[in-house]
Tab-separated table of C-alpha atoms (C1' of nucleotides) in Angstrom:
chain	number	residue	atom	x	y	z
U	25	MET	CA	10.483	4.641	17.360
U	26	SER	CA	10.852	1.258	15.922
U	27	GLN	CA	13.413	0.531	13.577
U	28	MET	CA	11.065	-0.786	11.116
U	29	GLN	CA	9.539	2.616	10.930
U	30	SER	CA	12.970	4.219	11.125
U	31	VAL	CA	14.545	2.406	8.094
U	32	GLU	CA	11.417	3.245	6.063
U	33	ARG	CA	11.508	6.666	6.817
U	34	GLN	CA	15.382	7.041	6.411
U	35	LEU	CA	15.113	5.139	2.965
U	36	ARG	CA	12.227	7.016	1.651
U	37	GLU	CA	13.984	10.140	2.168
U	38	MET	CA	17.162	9.210	0.359
U	39	ILE	CA	14.985	8.123	-2.558
U	40	LEU	CA	13.024	11.393	-2.429
U	41	ALA	CA	16.042	13.503	-2.132
U	42	LEU	CA	17.522	11.578	-5.127
U	43	GLU	CA	20.547	10.323	-2.847
U	44	ILE	CA	19.575	6.918	-4.267
U	45	GLY	CA	19.065	7.607	-8.122
U	46	PRO	CA	16.080	6.559	-9.987
U	47	GLY	CA	16.399	3.153	-11.430
U	48	GLU	CA	19.306	2.319	-9.135
U	49	ARG	CA	19.680	-1.303	-7.882
U	50	LEU	CA	18.788	-1.914	-3.929
U	51	THR	CA	19.990	-5.119	-2.223
U	52	GLU	CA	18.535	-5.796	1.275
U	53	ARG	CA	21.798	-6.575	2.490
U	54	TRP	CA	23.136	-3.150	1.611
U	55	ILE	CA	20.217	-1.361	3.153
U	56	GLU	CA	20.710	-3.692	6.216
U	57	GLY	CA	24.317	-2.380	6.314
U	58	ARG	CA	23.476	1.167	5.557
U	59	PHE	CA	21.236	1.748	8.395
U	60	GLY	CA	22.351	-0.872	10.850
U	61	ALA	CA	19.367	-2.732	10.872
U	62	SER	CA	18.707	-6.584	10.202
U	63	ARG	CA	16.613	-7.769	7.239
U	64	THR	CA	13.233	-8.030	9.130
U	65	PRO	CA	12.642	-4.133	9.321
U	66	VAL	CA	14.414	-3.766	5.853
U	67	ARG	CA	11.929	-6.062	4.252
U	68	ALA	CA	8.926	-4.374	5.950
U	69	ALA	CA	10.325	-0.941	4.627
U	70	LEU	CA	10.739	-2.142	1.092
U	71	LEU	CA	7.215	-3.683	0.956
U	72	ARG	CA	5.670	-0.260	2.302
U	73	LEU	CA	7.669	1.577	0.001
U	74	GLU	CA	6.531	-0.703	-2.888
U	75	THR	CA	3.028	0.330	-2.411
U	76	GLU	CA	3.891	4.006	-2.469
U	77	GLY	CA	5.524	3.556	-5.681
U	78	LEU	CA	9.068	4.355	-4.710
U	79	VAL	CA	10.741	1.012	-5.211
U	80	GLY	CA	9.747	-1.851	-7.409
U	81	ARG	CA	10.702	-5.472	-8.103
U	82	ASP	CA	13.053	-6.024	-10.807
U	83	GLY	CA	12.759	-9.911	-11.377
U	84	ARG	CA	14.210	-11.085	-8.076
U	85	GLY	CA	15.601	-7.915	-6.535
U	86	TRP	CA	14.571	-4.385	-5.904
U	87	THR	CA	15.096	-1.111	-7.761
U	88	VAL	CA	14.456	2.572	-6.963
U	89	SER	CA	11.465	3.345	-9.414
U	90	PRO	CA	12.656	4.915	-12.524
U	91	ILE	CA	11.060	8.408	-13.539
U	92	ASN	CA	8.443	7.406	-15.887
U	93	LEU	CA	7.156	10.076	-18.136
U	94	ALA	CA	3.957	8.375	-19.249
U	95	GLU	CA	3.392	7.372	-15.587
U	96	LEU	CA	3.562	10.918	-14.488
U	97	GLU	CA	1.091	12.144	-16.944
U	98	GLN	CA	-1.393	9.399	-15.769
U	99	ILE	CA	-0.636	10.390	-12.317
U	100	ALA	CA	-1.522	14.135	-13.113
U	101	VAL	CA	-4.752	13.051	-14.373
U	102	TYR	CA	-5.592	11.102	-11.177
U	103	ARG	CA	-4.240	13.890	-9.258
U	104	GLU	CA	-6.319	16.207	-10.814
U	105	ALA	CA	-9.727	14.060	-10.369
U	106	VAL	CA	-9.048	13.452	-6.532
U	107	GLU	CA	-7.613	17.139	-5.749
U	108	VAL	CA	-10.485	18.722	-7.695
U	109	ALA	CA	-13.007	16.650	-5.563
U	110	ALA	CA	-11.506	17.381	-2.505
U	111	LEU	CA	-11.613	21.058	-3.201
U	112	ARG	CA	-15.106	20.918	-4.030
U	113	LEU	CA	-15.789	19.406	-0.592
U	114	THR	CA	-13.602	22.021	1.200
U	115	CYS	CA	-15.471	24.702	-0.655
U	116	MET	CA	-18.810	23.473	0.709
U	117	HIS	CA	-17.661	23.677	4.348
U	118	ALA	CA	-14.622	26.020	4.144
U	119	GLU	CA	-13.734	27.216	7.482
U	120	ARG	CA	-12.078	30.484	7.410
U	121	GLY	CA	-9.298	29.812	9.855
U	122	ALA	CA	-8.296	26.785	8.143
U	123	ILE	CA	-7.624	28.558	4.994
U	124	ASP	CA	-5.812	31.082	6.540
U	125	VAL	CA	-3.150	28.547	7.978
U	126	ILE	CA	-2.728	27.489	4.152
U	127	GLU	CA	-2.362	30.905	2.966
U	128	ALA	CA	0.228	31.421	5.701
U	129	MET	CA	2.284	28.591	4.117
U	130	LEU	CA	2.296	30.458	1.022
U	131	ASP	CA	3.570	33.732	2.805
U	132	SER	CA	6.275	31.934	4.371
U	133	CYS	CA	8.082	31.777	1.098
U	134	ASP	CA	10.082	34.871	-0.145
U	135	GLU	CA	13.054	35.823	-2.179
U	136	ASN	CA	15.475	34.792	0.674
U	137	THR	CA	13.727	31.240	0.662
U	138	PRO	CA	16.064	28.353	-0.243
U	139	ARG	CA	14.869	26.565	-3.510
U	140	GLU	CA	14.168	23.335	-1.726
U	141	GLU	CA	11.837	24.935	0.780
U	142	TRP	CA	9.788	26.468	-2.223
U	143	HIS	CA	9.491	23.009	-3.559
U	144	ARG	CA	8.335	21.400	-0.182
U	145	VAL	CA	5.834	24.258	0.490
U	146	GLY	CA	4.529	23.924	-3.204
U	147	MET	CA	3.711	20.211	-2.426
U	148	ASP	CA	2.316	20.908	1.028
U	149	PHE	CA	-0.101	23.378	-0.168
U	150	HIS	CA	-1.712	20.953	-2.291
U	151	ILE	CA	-1.596	18.399	0.385
U	152	GLU	CA	-2.812	20.450	3.100
U	153	LEU	CA	-5.607	21.747	1.094
U	154	ALA	CA	-6.963	18.367	0.481
U	155	ARG	CA	-6.812	17.657	4.070
U	156	LEU	CA	-9.253	20.380	4.586
U	157	SER	CA	-11.890	18.332	2.558
U	158	GLY	CA	-12.354	16.093	5.647
U	159	ASN	CA	-12.400	13.082	3.469
U	160	GLU	CA	-9.302	10.867	4.600
U	161	PHE	CA	-9.338	8.761	1.258
U	162	LEU	CA	-9.079	11.766	-1.061
U	163	PHE	CA	-6.479	13.388	1.177
U	164	ARG	CA	-4.428	10.129	1.180
U	165	ALA	CA	-4.732	9.846	-2.766
U	166	VAL	CA	-3.389	13.557	-3.333
U	167	ARG	CA	-0.705	13.134	-0.660
U	168	ASP	CA	0.305	9.746	-2.562
U	169	ALA	CA	0.158	11.347	-6.063
U	170	MET	CA	2.368	14.088	-4.583
U	171	THR	CA	4.716	11.922	-3.367
U	172	ARG	CA	5.039	10.029	-6.607
U	173	LEU	CA	5.465	13.317	-8.465
U	174	SER	CA	7.687	14.938	-5.882
U	175	ARG	CA	11.355	13.411	-7.266
U	176	ALA	CA	10.207	14.591	-10.763
U	177	ARG	CA	9.335	18.036	-9.765
U	178	TRP	CA	12.633	18.118	-7.985
U	179	LEU	CA	14.264	17.575	-11.246
U	180	GLU	CA	12.124	19.853	-13.416
U	181	VAL	CA	14.171	22.777	-14.432
U	182	ARG	CA	12.093	25.898	-13.279
U	183	ASP	CA	12.679	29.453	-13.547
U	184	GLU	CA	11.821	32.067	-11.278
U	185	THR	CA	8.740	33.389	-13.293
U	186	ALA	CA	7.252	29.732	-13.266
U	187	LEU	CA	7.430	29.468	-9.239
U	188	GLY	CA	6.120	33.170	-9.001
U	189	ARG	CA	3.142	32.234	-11.357
U	190	ALA	CA	2.425	29.010	-9.471
U	191	TRP	CA	1.889	31.105	-6.171
U	192	LEU	CA	-0.273	33.529	-8.046
U	193	GLU	CA	-2.337	30.448	-8.902
U	194	HIS	CA	-2.199	29.027	-5.423
U	195	ARG	CA	-3.511	32.368	-4.055
U	196	ALA	CA	-6.164	32.474	-6.801
U	197	ILE	CA	-7.652	28.885	-5.578
U	198	LEU	CA	-7.478	29.973	-2.094
U	199	ALA	CA	-9.359	32.952	-2.817
U	200	ALA	CA	-12.094	31.295	-4.782
U	201	ALA	CA	-12.351	28.634	-2.074
U	202	ARG	CA	-12.665	31.188	0.763
U	203	LEU	CA	-15.547	32.673	-1.054
U	204	GLY	CA	-16.957	28.861	-1.324
U	205	GLN	CA	-16.914	29.462	-5.180
U	206	ALA	CA	-16.735	25.650	-5.916
U	207	ASP	CA	-16.892	25.927	-9.725
U	208	GLU	CA	-14.280	28.660	-9.961
U	209	ALA	CA	-11.997	27.296	-7.543
U	210	ALA	CA	-12.181	23.878	-9.524
U	211	ARG	CA	-11.547	25.408	-12.590
U	212	LEU	CA	-8.710	27.419	-11.325
U	213	LEU	CA	-7.204	24.041	-9.736
U	214	SER	CA	-7.700	22.132	-13.053
U	215	ALA	CA	-5.761	24.615	-14.971
U	216	HIS	CA	-2.926	24.845	-12.397
U	217	ILE	CA	-2.615	21.090	-12.317
U	218	THR	CA	-2.971	20.770	-16.296
U	219	GLY	CA	-0.422	23.465	-17.003
U	220	SER	CA	2.110	22.289	-14.394
U	221	ARG	CA	1.742	18.800	-15.761
U	222	GLY	CA	2.746	20.126	-19.361
U	223	ARG	CA	5.665	21.973	-18.269
U	224	LEU	CA	7.221	19.052	-16.063
U	225	VAL	CA	6.808	16.500	-18.751
U	226	THR	CA	8.069	18.820	-21.402
U	227	SER	CA	11.058	19.691	-19.111
U	228	LEU	CA	11.924	16.458	-18.157
U	229	ALA	CA	11.696	15.358	-21.806
U	230	ASN	CA	13.937	17.950	-23.066
U	231	ASP	CA	16.520	17.352	-19.976
U	232	ARG	CA	16.212	13.697	-20.680
U	233	ARG	CA	19.937	13.091	-21.965
U	234	GLY	CA	21.219	15.297	-18.886
U	235	LEU	CA	19.397	13.104	-16.381
U	236	ARG	CA	20.604	10.200	-17.849
U	237	ALA	CA	23.943	11.568	-17.629
U	238	ARG	CA	23.566	11.902	-13.996
U	239	GLY	CA	22.707	8.149	-13.757
U	240	PHE	CA	18.919	8.684	-13.520
U	241	ALA	CA	16.717	6.263	-15.132
U	242	VAL	CA	14.122	8.326	-17.181
U	243	VAL	CA	11.482	6.185	-19.086
U	244	ALA	CA	9.955	8.086	-22.125
U	245	ALA	CA	6.333	8.944	-22.381
W	27	MET	CA	3.736	-19.109	-6.668
W	28	SER	CA	5.569	-18.073	-3.233
W	29	GLN	CA	4.202	-18.724	0.028
W	30	MET	CA	4.324	-14.760	0.424
W	31	GLN	CA	1.744	-14.234	-2.299
W	32	SER	CA	-0.254	-17.427	-1.317
W	33	VAL	CA	-0.728	-16.533	2.355
W	34	GLU	CA	-1.554	-13.141	1.265
W	35	ARG	CA	-4.165	-14.158	-1.288
W	36	GLN	CA	-5.531	-16.860	1.155
W	37	LEU	CA	-5.763	-14.490	4.065
W	38	ARG	CA	-7.498	-11.732	1.985
W	39	GLU	CA	-10.060	-14.301	0.673
W	40	MET	CA	-10.976	-15.289	4.110
W	41	ILE	CA	-11.504	-11.780	5.384
W	42	LEU	CA	-13.434	-10.554	2.196
W	43	ALA	CA	-15.545	-13.890	2.472
W	44	LEU	CA	-16.105	-12.791	6.272
W	45	GLU	CA	-14.718	-16.162	7.347
W	46	ILE	CA	-12.713	-14.080	9.724
W	47	GLY	CA	-15.191	-11.290	10.921
W	48	PRO	CA	-14.774	-7.645	11.024
W	49	GLY	CA	-13.121	-6.487	14.101
W	50	GLU	CA	-11.604	-9.969	15.138
W	51	ARG	CA	-8.035	-10.100	16.486
W	52	LEU	CA	-5.362	-11.730	14.359
W	53	THR	CA	-2.063	-13.347	15.839
W	54	GLU	CA	0.596	-13.814	13.467
W	55	ARG	CA	1.245	-17.057	15.063
W	56	TRP	CA	-2.358	-18.280	14.266
W	57	ILE	CA	-2.023	-17.229	10.703
W	58	GLU	CA	1.464	-19.221	10.657
W	59	GLY	CA	-0.264	-22.261	11.695
W	60	ARG	CA	-3.244	-21.857	9.565
W	61	PHE	CA	-1.615	-21.671	6.180
W	62	GLY	CA	1.449	-23.660	7.064
W	63	ALA	CA	3.949	-20.959	6.552
W	64	SER	CA	6.263	-19.021	8.749
W	65	ARG	CA	6.302	-15.762	10.048
W	66	THR	CA	8.388	-13.914	7.438
W	67	PRO	CA	5.696	-14.597	4.580
W	68	VAL	CA	2.891	-14.048	7.225
W	69	ARG	CA	4.109	-10.509	8.113
W	70	ALA	CA	4.677	-9.698	4.521
W	71	ALA	CA	0.920	-10.527	3.759
W	72	LEU	CA	-0.386	-8.299	6.993
W	73	LEU	CA	1.949	-5.322	5.749
W	74	ARG	CA	0.330	-5.590	2.407
W	75	LEU	CA	-3.238	-6.048	3.531
W	76	GLU	CA	-2.850	-3.349	6.163
W	77	THR	CA	-2.162	-0.790	2.954
W	78	GLU	CA	-5.458	-2.484	1.584
W	79	GLY	CA	-7.346	-1.443	4.700
W	80	LEU	CA	-8.154	-5.170	5.324
W	81	VAL	CA	-6.224	-5.403	8.582
W	82	GLY	CA	-5.005	-2.766	11.025
W	83	ARG	CA	-2.891	-2.367	13.951
W	84	ASP	CA	-4.610	-2.673	17.344
W	85	GLY	CA	-1.763	-1.446	19.829
W	86	ARG	CA	0.668	-4.141	19.332
W	87	GLY	CA	-1.564	-6.593	17.567
W	88	TRP	CA	-3.427	-7.009	14.690
W	89	THR	CA	-7.164	-6.868	14.010
W	90	VAL	CA	-9.437	-7.531	11.080
W	91	SER	CA	-10.641	-3.989	10.066
W	92	PRO	CA	-14.064	-3.302	11.377
W	93	ILE	CA	-17.074	-2.227	9.209
W	94	ASN	CA	-16.886	1.481	9.620
W	95	LEU	CA	-19.863	3.391	8.480
W	96	ALA	CA	-18.513	6.940	8.413
W	97	GLU	CA	-15.573	5.517	6.619
W	98	LEU	CA	-17.847	3.593	3.941
W	99	GLU	CA	-19.322	7.033	3.167
W	100	GLN	CA	-16.059	8.548	2.632
W	101	ILE	CA	-15.077	5.853	0.415
W	102	ALA	CA	-17.872	6.188	-1.620
W	103	VAL	CA	-17.055	9.995	-2.289
W	104	TYR	CA	-13.581	8.966	-3.191
W	105	ARG	CA	-14.782	6.370	-5.424
W	106	GLU	CA	-17.218	8.439	-7.285
W	107	ALA	CA	-14.495	11.056	-8.055
W	108	VAL	CA	-12.059	8.356	-9.258
W	109	GLU	CA	-14.736	6.617	-11.151
W	110	VAL	CA	-16.379	9.164	-12.836
W	111	ALA	CA	-12.960	10.650	-13.897
W	112	ALA	CA	-12.004	7.018	-15.407
W	113	LEU	CA	-15.428	6.963	-17.151
W	114	ARG	CA	-14.952	10.395	-18.668
W	115	LEU	CA	-11.579	9.198	-20.251
W	116	THR	CA	-13.207	5.940	-21.490
W	117	CYS	CA	-15.942	8.017	-23.239
W	118	MET	CA	-13.212	10.010	-25.101
W	119	HIS	CA	-11.674	6.731	-26.597
W	120	ALA	CA	-14.408	3.909	-26.076
W	121	GLU	CA	-13.618	0.912	-28.091
W	122	ARG	CA	-16.637	-0.647	-29.393
W	123	GLY	CA	-15.345	-4.376	-28.633
W	124	ALA	CA	-14.193	-3.309	-25.260
W	125	ILE	CA	-17.539	-1.842	-23.891
W	126	ASP	CA	-19.183	-5.151	-25.443
W	127	VAL	CA	-16.872	-7.432	-23.081
W	128	ILE	CA	-18.277	-5.507	-20.174
W	129	GLU	CA	-21.862	-5.721	-21.495
W	130	ALA	CA	-21.336	-9.610	-21.575
W	131	MET	CA	-20.414	-9.673	-17.926
W	132	LEU	CA	-23.750	-8.352	-17.282
W	133	ASP	CA	-25.570	-10.516	-19.384
W	134	SER	CA	-23.779	-13.765	-17.652
W	135	CYS	CA	-26.199	-12.952	-14.721
W	136	ASP	CA	-29.615	-14.452	-14.871
W	137	GLU	CA	-32.163	-15.734	-12.490
W	138	ASN	CA	-30.262	-19.053	-11.908
W	139	THR	CA	-27.269	-17.274	-10.949
W	140	PRO	CA	-26.250	-17.495	-7.480
W	141	ARG	CA	-26.366	-14.474	-5.142
W	142	GLU	CA	-22.225	-14.484	-4.670
W	143	GLU	CA	-21.886	-14.390	-8.274
W	144	TRP	CA	-24.027	-11.319	-8.827
W	145	HIS	CA	-22.068	-9.714	-6.057
W	146	ARG	CA	-18.835	-10.575	-7.785
W	147	VAL	CA	-20.013	-9.473	-11.117
W	148	GLY	CA	-21.324	-6.328	-9.728
W	149	MET	CA	-17.885	-5.342	-8.332
W	150	ASP	CA	-16.039	-6.421	-11.423
W	151	PHE	CA	-18.118	-4.237	-13.591
W	152	HIS	CA	-17.044	-1.174	-12.066
W	153	ILE	CA	-13.446	-2.428	-11.928
W	154	GLU	CA	-13.243	-3.421	-15.563
W	155	LEU	CA	-15.100	-0.408	-16.651
W	156	ALA	CA	-12.367	1.876	-14.882
W	157	ARG	CA	-9.544	-0.330	-16.736
W	158	LEU	CA	-10.760	0.897	-19.758
W	159	SER	CA	-9.705	4.395	-19.219
W	160	GLY	CA	-6.386	3.364	-19.633
W	161	ASN	CA	-5.120	5.197	-16.640
W	162	GLU	CA	-3.548	2.987	-14.269
W	163	PHE	CA	-3.903	5.155	-11.092
W	164	LEU	CA	-7.656	5.708	-11.681
W	165	PHE	CA	-8.083	2.008	-12.155
W	166	ARG	CA	-6.182	0.990	-8.954
W	167	ALA	CA	-8.317	3.794	-7.010
W	168	VAL	CA	-11.464	2.301	-8.251
W	169	ARG	CA	-10.245	-1.157	-7.618
W	170	ASP	CA	-9.046	-0.321	-4.103
W	171	ALA	CA	-12.227	1.368	-3.250
W	172	MET	CA	-14.495	-1.576	-4.218
W	173	THR	CA	-12.369	-3.918	-2.388
W	174	ARG	CA	-13.085	-1.691	0.806
W	175	LEU	CA	-16.520	-1.442	0.213
W	176	SER	CA	-17.054	-5.122	-0.685
W	177	ARG	CA	-17.254	-6.717	2.695
W	178	ALA	CA	-20.097	-4.159	3.538
W	179	ARG	CA	-21.817	-4.780	0.237
W	180	TRP	CA	-21.829	-8.551	1.159
W	181	LEU	CA	-23.512	-7.647	4.290
W	182	GLU	CA	-26.094	-5.382	2.882
W	183	VAL	CA	-29.814	-6.708	2.861
W	184	ARG	CA	-30.627	-6.351	-0.846
W	185	ASP	CA	-33.776	-7.362	-2.219
W	186	GLU	CA	-34.093	-8.647	-5.797
W	187	THR	CA	-35.385	-5.325	-6.856
W	188	ALA	CA	-32.411	-3.583	-5.900
W	189	LEU	CA	-30.260	-5.797	-7.777
W	190	GLY	CA	-32.412	-5.378	-10.810
W	191	ARG	CA	-32.010	-1.621	-10.642
W	192	ALA	CA	-28.621	-1.799	-10.539
W	193	TRP	CA	-28.180	-3.937	-13.624
W	194	LEU	CA	-30.527	-1.508	-15.562
W	195	GLU	CA	-28.255	1.295	-14.430
W	196	HIS	CA	-25.228	-0.502	-15.434
W	197	ARG	CA	-26.776	-0.944	-18.979
W	198	ALA	CA	-27.669	2.778	-19.017
W	199	ILE	CA	-24.098	3.960	-18.309
W	200	LEU	CA	-22.797	1.596	-20.827
W	201	ALA	CA	-25.089	2.753	-23.449
W	202	ALA	CA	-23.951	6.542	-22.771
W	203	ALA	CA	-20.467	5.437	-22.881
W	204	ARG	CA	-20.747	3.556	-26.164
W	205	LEU	CA	-22.068	6.795	-27.700
W	206	GLY	CA	-19.194	8.741	-26.226
W	207	GLN	CA	-21.812	10.880	-24.158
W	208	ALA	CA	-19.350	11.577	-21.310
W	209	ASP	CA	-21.608	14.127	-19.399
W	210	GLU	CA	-24.519	11.807	-19.446
W	211	ALA	CA	-22.430	8.781	-18.531
W	212	ALA	CA	-20.852	10.704	-15.639
W	213	ARG	CA	-24.427	11.595	-14.500
W	214	LEU	CA	-25.605	8.172	-14.566
W	215	LEU	CA	-22.702	6.950	-12.724
W	216	SER	CA	-22.665	9.508	-10.010
W	217	ALA	CA	-26.295	8.914	-9.312
W	218	HIS	CA	-25.721	5.103	-9.375
W	219	ILE	CA	-23.114	5.506	-6.757
W	220	THR	CA	-24.691	7.909	-4.756
W	221	GLY	CA	-27.979	5.747	-4.667
W	222	SER	CA	-26.076	2.595	-3.564
W	223	ARG	CA	-24.083	4.336	-1.067
W	224	GLY	CA	-27.214	5.876	0.646
W	225	ARG	CA	-28.839	1.983	0.501
W	226	LEU	CA	-25.683	0.467	1.649
W	227	VAL	CA	-25.005	2.602	4.679
W	228	THR	CA	-28.868	2.559	5.582
W	229	SER	CA	-29.356	-0.924	5.339
W	230	LEU	CA	-26.132	-1.500	7.635
W	231	ALA	CA	-27.279	1.028	10.033
W	232	ASN	CA	-30.723	-0.746	10.359
W	233	ASP	CA	-29.011	-3.969	10.517
W	234	ARG	CA	-26.223	-3.174	12.894
W	235	ARG	CA	-27.664	-5.276	15.921
W	236	GLY	CA	-27.985	-8.440	13.892
W	237	LEU	CA	-24.420	-7.692	12.414
W	238	ARG	CA	-23.068	-7.343	15.947
W	239	ALA	CA	-24.795	-10.483	17.108
W	240	ARG	CA	-22.936	-12.315	14.462
W	241	GLY	CA	-19.726	-11.154	15.976
W	242	PHE	CA	-19.132	-8.509	13.576
W	243	ALA	CA	-17.610	-5.151	14.779
W	244	VAL	CA	-19.630	-2.501	12.910
W	245	VAL	CA	-18.553	1.219	13.778
W	246	ALA	CA	-21.449	4.043	13.713
W	247	ALA	CA	-21.374	6.862	11.143
F	21	DG	C1'	-16.513	-9.533	46.795
F	22	DA	C1'	-13.260	-6.201	44.890
F	23	DT	C1'	-8.725	-5.127	43.849
F	24	DA	C1'	-3.817	-4.992	43.867
F	25	DC	C1'	0.083	-7.593	42.656
F	26	DC	C1'	3.198	-10.878	40.822
F	27	DA	C1'	4.489	-14.833	38.160
F	28	DT	C1'	3.898	-17.107	33.736
F	29	DT	C1'	2.590	-17.148	29.028
F	30	DT	C1'	1.901	-14.956	24.889
F	31	DT	C1'	3.075	-12.112	21.333
F	32	DG	C1'	5.230	-8.807	17.985
F	33	DG	C1'	9.808	-7.084	16.675
F	34	DG	C1'	14.452	-8.196	15.684
F	35	DA	C1'	18.254	-11.043	14.453
F	36	DT	C1'	20.209	-14.880	12.220
F	37	DA	C1'	20.880	-19.320	9.823
F	38	DC	C1'	20.008	-21.849	5.812
F	39	DC	C1'	18.620	-22.698	1.039
F	40	DA	C1'	17.708	-22.599	-3.844
F	41	DA	C1'	17.639	-19.659	-7.714
F	42	DA	C1'	20.170	-16.303	-10.197
F	43	DC	C1'	24.177	-13.881	-11.324
F	44	DT	C1'	29.271	-13.507	-12.292
F	45	DG	C1'	33.590	-14.459	-13.903
F	46	DG	C1'	36.530	-17.308	-15.764
F	47	DT	C1'	37.562	-21.215	-19.004
F	48	DA	C1'	37.541	-24.572	-22.390
F	49	DT	C1'	35.959	-25.411	-26.839
F	50	DC	C1'	35.228	-24.593	-31.696
B	20	DG	C1'	36.851	-14.048	-31.193
B	21	DA	C1'	32.401	-16.028	-30.038
B	22	DT	C1'	30.038	-19.137	-27.279
B	23	DA	C1'	28.780	-22.752	-24.383
B	24	DC	C1'	29.775	-24.190	-19.802
B	25	DC	C1'	30.986	-24.658	-15.091
B	26	DA	C1'	32.401	-23.253	-10.344
B	27	DG	C1'	31.832	-19.772	-6.794
B	28	DT	C1'	29.356	-15.978	-5.226
B	29	DT	C1'	25.410	-13.124	-4.195
B	30	DT	C1'	20.842	-12.658	-3.170
B	31	DG	C1'	15.926	-12.919	-2.067
B	32	DG	C1'	12.773	-16.430	0.313
B	33	DT	C1'	11.895	-18.705	4.358
B	34	DA	C1'	12.452	-20.776	8.853
B	35	DT	C1'	13.807	-20.469	13.417
B	36	DC	C1'	15.583	-18.312	17.572
B	37	DC	C1'	15.842	-14.373	21.057
B	38	DC	C1'	13.858	-10.693	23.795
B	39	DA	C1'	11.295	-7.309	25.722
B	40	DA	C1'	6.904	-5.844	26.549
B	41	DA	C1'	2.252	-6.777	27.115
B	42	DA	C1'	-1.664	-9.739	28.355
B	43	DT	C1'	-3.203	-13.239	31.198
B	44	DG	C1'	-4.515	-15.519	35.364
B	45	DG	C1'	-4.155	-16.775	39.783
B	46	DT	C1'	-3.444	-15.272	44.554
B	47	DA	C1'	-3.344	-12.739	48.686
B	48	DT	C1'	-4.900	-8.609	50.605
B	49	DC	C1'	-8.214	-5.857	52.483
DNA sequence: GATACCATTTTGGGATACCAAACTGGTATC
DNA sequence: GATACCAGTTTGGTATCCCAAAATGGTATC
C-alpha cells in the first residue's frame, strides 16, 4: 500500500474516531511527523479528506471540520433524497439473497455487542442497502453522507431504547423491500431518517456545553 | 490566484471543452509544461479532478475519463433524485425574485445566441435552480452531476426543436415552482430529465462510430 | 517474421530545499 | 495599561531532486 493511501486512511480514522477533535488545527508538518511520511503524501491525503468534508481550509492552514448542526440537518435532507431513491431502485430488482445478507448484519448485534460495533453496523446497514440499488452514484452519495454524519452520531447521547427502535425500523424497511413494496419501504425509511435526524440534532444541541468542554467545536444550527 | 487553483481550473476547462479528448492519456510532466507550473500544483489539480470524475487512474498514470454510456444513465438517475428533492424544497419557500432571475437566464438566449451559450445556460438553469433550495449538499450534488454530464451533452447531436422543447419545459417547471405546486413541478422535472437522458444516450450510441473516429473513447452501456 | 530479452527512457511516488506570507512574542512608545 | 511596531519563527505553496517501477525500443535468437 502506498504511503499516500496509508496516510489518508490513518488520518481519516483518527478524525472519525475523534482522536483529533472537531475544530482542531492541523499542520502539514505535524501530520508528516505523526505518520512518518513526507509532505507529498500528506498533502494528497488532506486534499482528499477535504472533498469528504472531514478537514477544511482555515485561511492558510487546515482544521478538522467542526460539528455544524445546521449542516447536519442539510446532510440529513440530502441523505433522505438519495437513500430513498436507492431503496426504490432496490425494491424494483431486489434479490432475495442480497437482502438476507443485510439482515444478517443486523442479527450480528446482540446485548453483548460493544457500543461501537452497534454504531458501525448501523452505518453499514444504510450503506450496504444503498449499494444494492446498483447505482454507483446513489451508493457513493449515501456512503459520503453517512461518513459526514458519523462523528456526530458517535457523540450523540443514545439510550438503549433508541438503538432498539432503530433496529426494529431497519427490519421493517428490509421486510417491505423484500416484498418489493417500494412506496411502503420509502415511507418507512423517510420516517426513520427524519426521526433520527431530529434526535441527533436535539441531543447535540442539549449537550453542546459538554461537548465544548471536551474541546470539540460545535457550531449551532 | 494560486497556481494550484489556476492549473485545476484551466485543466478542467480543457477537458470539459473536449480540447483533451475522453480517454486521452495525461502525464503530470505534460501538464507541468503546458501550464508552466511545477508538479506540486499539477498533482493537487489531478487529485481534485479525480474526485469530480473528469480524470481517472489508469494503472500508474492518468487518463481523461472516457464517456461511459452506462455511467451516464446512472448519473441521470442520481441527478433526478437530488434535483427533484431540491426543487421540492424550493417550492416550499420560493422567493419571487429568485425565480425571476432564473427565468431571465432563459430569456437571455435567442436565435442569435451561439450554440455553446445555449449549452452553458441550459446547464446553469438546473444548477441555479438547485441553489435556490438553500441546501448546500443538494446543490453541490446537482452541480457535480451536471459537470459529469456536460461533456456528453456537448457531444450530443441536438436539433433546434430539441433545444426549443427543453426551453419550454424549463419555463413550465419555473411556472409551477412560482406557484408553489411542488408535485406538479417535480413531475415536470422528472419527465424533463428522463426525456433528455433517453435522447442523450440514444444520440451518443448512434454516433458512437463517429465519436471514436474523432479519437474520443466512448464506452457502451 | 515472430518472439524473447535486455538496455534505456519515461513516469509517478516520495523527499527535500526554498520562499513569501502569516503568526508570535516581546519591546518601545504614549 | 494599552497599543503600535518589529524581529524571529512557523507554515503552506512551490520547485526540484531522487528512486523504483513500468513502458519503450531495439536486437538477437529461433
